[in-house]
Each structure stands twice: as structure tokens, then as C-alpha cells.
């Protein structure tokens, strides 16, 4: 939710008016899908990276306001916690050397930001969950000062009507309660945007859902929370639970969660927006002055502000996006399943794997979603989050297979074909997919490196868990700056 809101309670009239406006926007969106000229000639891509700030001892540094002021770059924005920042890379094509351009720009932006952060005795760390976070850090007082986060917190907690329970059972178990959404700030992700045409959106969204589990398994980087080793990608469970507006009774009734994998393959982007309106009450009933019907009839491009705001408060792992750039509307798949880090090259390898695999499967003669049940795709997703590189996933014509074998034998060639269709330079294609291959051959991603390093510190250096976590984060930050893929990092 990237827009500004004002503090204040919402009245019944606000909610009624907002609901009416959302439905009016949905009707206009349906008309636009039938005969409007969406921008889809040359599909652009985008990246968002959520970042952590730490001090010299690897503790979270609660000073994003000060550091943002020093960075003074509109590509950097606040995020939920005071120890968070977000970097939005400029959208671009990935044909030719597009990935190399991304890498140069991201490294330059992060290096400059790190220099500014150092003035405030802080360092930027890209990781799915900062391992040194504790319950005392993730409290309402440490939410970013932007009022929109306070309003969102009040609306989610108010909708639930009671404390939020966190119960994650992994290698170890975490069970606690929170009276705010602050634990969500621990979830720092890497998000990909892929522009698609209206008539092919369903194919790309379905493909993205089908491969979500594979992405999480090979990209997992969030094994620790509150000092406990939980899932390989604990961020998945934490995000699902930390923003859950449903008390137990509504869960038992089958009410959908706001962090949602979904429940079916789709035939149109309209299916997703219509589900949002049908299933989810508004969290932020803020109305715009625009009448989208009048704008459409006048030949303009409707902003559809209420529909877009509502969409931003339904946290699908693959989210549909309607947006306007240079006066032309377009549609995007926003892929939200991956954690940040470990390095820029690791994240771009994840990007190349996603963009290539999504296109390869979306344009295949026999769609993967006609062979894989939706429930199997969701089971793969959660199995991958739990087990990471050790996950066994179900795949058509293969059956139950270790994810590393699935990637090496089946999916990397599909991703390579997809990147070729984008026109990616062969050298860039091979370099980045080679990182994914390296992870699968060594069985080591960010989550594995983190756990191995903590185990080594505990067993061979006699550290307790907290000391080992701090040691690991400091070592992680050093190695991150070298931009070598994580599967090549030394343990210790």
C-alpha cells in the first residue's frame, strides 16, 4: 500500500460509499478489458527490493527517516518498520543486456545508499528476515512514522478484534501473540513486475502460481525468527499470520485470508479483481473524486483509484496490477513470493529464472495448469517454504521429485527458452541461470548458508544462539558486498 492516507476513523457512510465506488470501478474495468487499448507492445519489467538497516553490532537500526533524508533519492522509500527501506528499480526491457543494466544500477544505488546510511551508523542488509530481530523490536512504536502504516495497523487489528497469534512449527517452534502488525515488518521481500497483455494475463498468472513453490525452494533466505530456526522461508508463514484479520471462528467458516495463494486457475485478470471485491471487506475506505464512468465515456483513461487501493490490501503472492504510465493503461503480474538477498547477482538470477520460466510455461503448447491441480500448486508452495532446497514437489509427468532435480532436468531449459523469447543476450542468460544451477548442484541457497553458519558458530566456536546470529549477520553483510553468489560463500 504505497499511497498516503490521513489519520482518522472511517464512518459507516465512508464504507458504503467506498464499496459502491469499488464496484463502479470494477464495472468500468470490465468494459476496458473488452475494447480498450492497453500498452503491451514491448513488455517492461520491474524490481522492488525491501531492505533492512542494522547497526555495527548487527542489531536493527530504527532510523529510516534520517537515512532516507540523507539518501535523497526518489527510488528509495519507507517501508513498514523503522529499520526498513524499499528500493524501486527503474522499469526496463530485459532484452539484450537488460539484466546487466539492472545489476549496474542496483549496485550503484545500493552502494550510494550504504554510504549515506553509514553517516547514521547503519548498514544495509538484504535478507528475507533479519535474524537478529526480537519481539522487543517488532512493536507498534517501531512502525515507520508515515501515517498510512498506523492507519493500516489500526484497521487490521480492529478488523480482527483481538491479538494476532503467531504459531510457526519448523525445525524449532515459535508461538507468541502480538497486538500490532509490526511483525510483518520482518518480512523483507524481492518483488518482480512483468507487464502483460490482457488476453495473455491469465496464462502468465497461472504459470506464476504453478512455479511459486519452485521459486521459493531455490530462493529461500529466511530461516530464523526471534532466535529460532523455523522454515527455510519463514517469511511465508509470518506474512500469512501477521496480517490475518480473521479470528478462529471466521477461519473455521472458510473466510478467505488477506494473504492469499488463491483457490483456482483463472481465465482473465477480471477473475482476480472480482474475487477481491466479492470476498474482502475494505480496510481503507478512501474515495477519490473521479467518476470512472464519466472519464471512460469522455475518452479518457480512468484511474480506478478505489479498485487499485482495495487490490493493494489483498496480499496475493502473485498480485494483479492495473496501472497507468505516460497516459496509457497497462497490466502487470506482481510476483511477491521471494525474499530479498543474498546478493544483487542472486536476486537477478532469481529474476531471470522467474521471467524466463513464466514466459516459457505461459506460451507452451500444453499449459502446465491443465496438468497440475491448483491444490497441488499450493501444497508445493508451502512444502517449499518449509523445506527449501530439501523440498520434494509434485510435477506433471514427473510425479513427486526433489526440487533440485526438477529444476536441473526440467525447468532450467524452459527458463532458457523463455529468456530467448525475451531476446536476452545468451551470455547473460547463461550467467544468471548458471547461478540457479549452481545452487541446485550444491544444495545451498541463502537459508542453507545461514543455518550452516549459525550451527558452525554454536558447535565449533561455543557461541550461544544470539551471539551466533549476530556473528552470522555481520559475516553475511561482508560477503553480500562482494556480490558473489551465495552458493559460493564460505561457511564460518
mmCIF file of N, CA and C in Angstrom, residues 255-256 258 260 263-264 274-281 310 316:
data_model
loop_
_atom_site.group_PDB
_atom_site.id
_atom_site.type_symbol
_atom_site.label_atom_id
_atom_site.label_comp_id
_atom_site.label_asym_id
_atom_site.label_seq_id
_atom_site.Cartn_x
_atom_site.Cartn_y
_atom_site.Cartn_z
ATOM 1 N N UNK A 255 -13.661 -18.310 5.721
ATOM 2 C CA UNK A 255 -13.421 -16.950 5.230
ATOM 3 C C UNK A 255 -11.992 -16.860 4.694
ATOM 4 N N UNK A 256 -11.825 -16.260 3.529
ATOM 5 C CA UNK A 256 -10.511 -16.207 2.903
ATOM 6 C C UNK A 256 -9.561 -15.285 3.668
ATOM 7 N N UNK A 258 -6.400 -12.556 3.953
ATOM 8 C CA UNK A 258 -5.971 -11.445 3.093
ATOM 9 C C UNK A 258 -4.605 -11.718 2.469
ATOM 10 N N UNK A 260 -3.011 -14.434 0.527
ATOM 11 C CA UNK A 260 -3.783 -15.491 -0.124
ATOM 12 C C UNK A 260 -3.061 -16.048 -1.330
ATOM 13 N N UNK A 263 -7.402 -19.882 -5.001
ATOM 14 C CA UNK A 263 -8.067 -21.181 -4.895
ATOM 15 C C UNK A 263 -8.410 -21.799 -6.252
ATOM 16 N N UNK A 264 -8.014 -21.142 -7.361
ATOM 17 C CA UNK A 264 -8.355 -21.707 -8.672
ATOM 18 C C UNK A 264 -7.507 -21.059 -9.749
ATOM 19 N N UNK A 274 -12.455 -9.338 -9.378
ATOM 20 C CA UNK A 274 -13.814 -9.639 -8.944
ATOM 21 C C UNK A 274 -13.814 -10.421 -7.635
ATOM 22 N N UNK A 275 -12.876 -11.348 -7.462
ATOM 23 C CA UNK A 275 -12.740 -12.059 -6.183
ATOM 24 C C UNK A 275 -12.393 -11.094 -5.060
ATOM 25 N N UNK A 276 -11.510 -10.161 -5.319
ATOM 26 C CA UNK A 276 -11.153 -9.170 -4.295
ATOM 27 C C UNK A 276 -12.383 -8.426 -3.792
ATOM 28 N N UNK A 277 -13.228 -8.010 -4.726
ATOM 29 C CA UNK A 277 -14.421 -7.240 -4.363
ATOM 30 C C UNK A 277 -15.440 -8.127 -3.660
ATOM 31 N N UNK A 278 -15.569 -9.364 -4.109
ATOM 32 C CA UNK A 278 -16.581 -10.250 -3.554
ATOM 33 C C UNK A 278 -16.224 -10.750 -2.156
ATOM 34 N N UNK A 279 -14.955 -11.037 -1.918
ATOM 35 C CA UNK A 279 -14.585 -11.737 -0.694
ATOM 36 C C UNK A 279 -14.043 -10.850 0.421
ATOM 37 N N UNK A 280 -13.501 -9.670 0.090
ATOM 38 C CA UNK A 280 -12.747 -8.925 1.089
ATOM 39 C C UNK A 280 -13.387 -7.574 1.391
ATOM 40 N N UNK A 281 -13.762 -7.349 2.655
ATOM 41 C CA UNK A 281 -14.285 -6.031 3.028
ATOM 42 C C UNK A 281 -13.167 -4.994 2.973
ATOM 43 N N UNK A 310 -8.017 -1.018 -3.050
ATOM 44 C CA UNK A 310 -8.529 -2.260 -2.472
ATOM 45 C C UNK A 310 -7.630 -3.437 -2.848
ATOM 46 N N UNK A 316 -2.063 -11.072 -2.344
ATOM 47 C CA UNK A 316 -1.826 -12.291 -3.114
ATOM 48 C C UNK A 316 -0.328 -12.464 -3.347
#
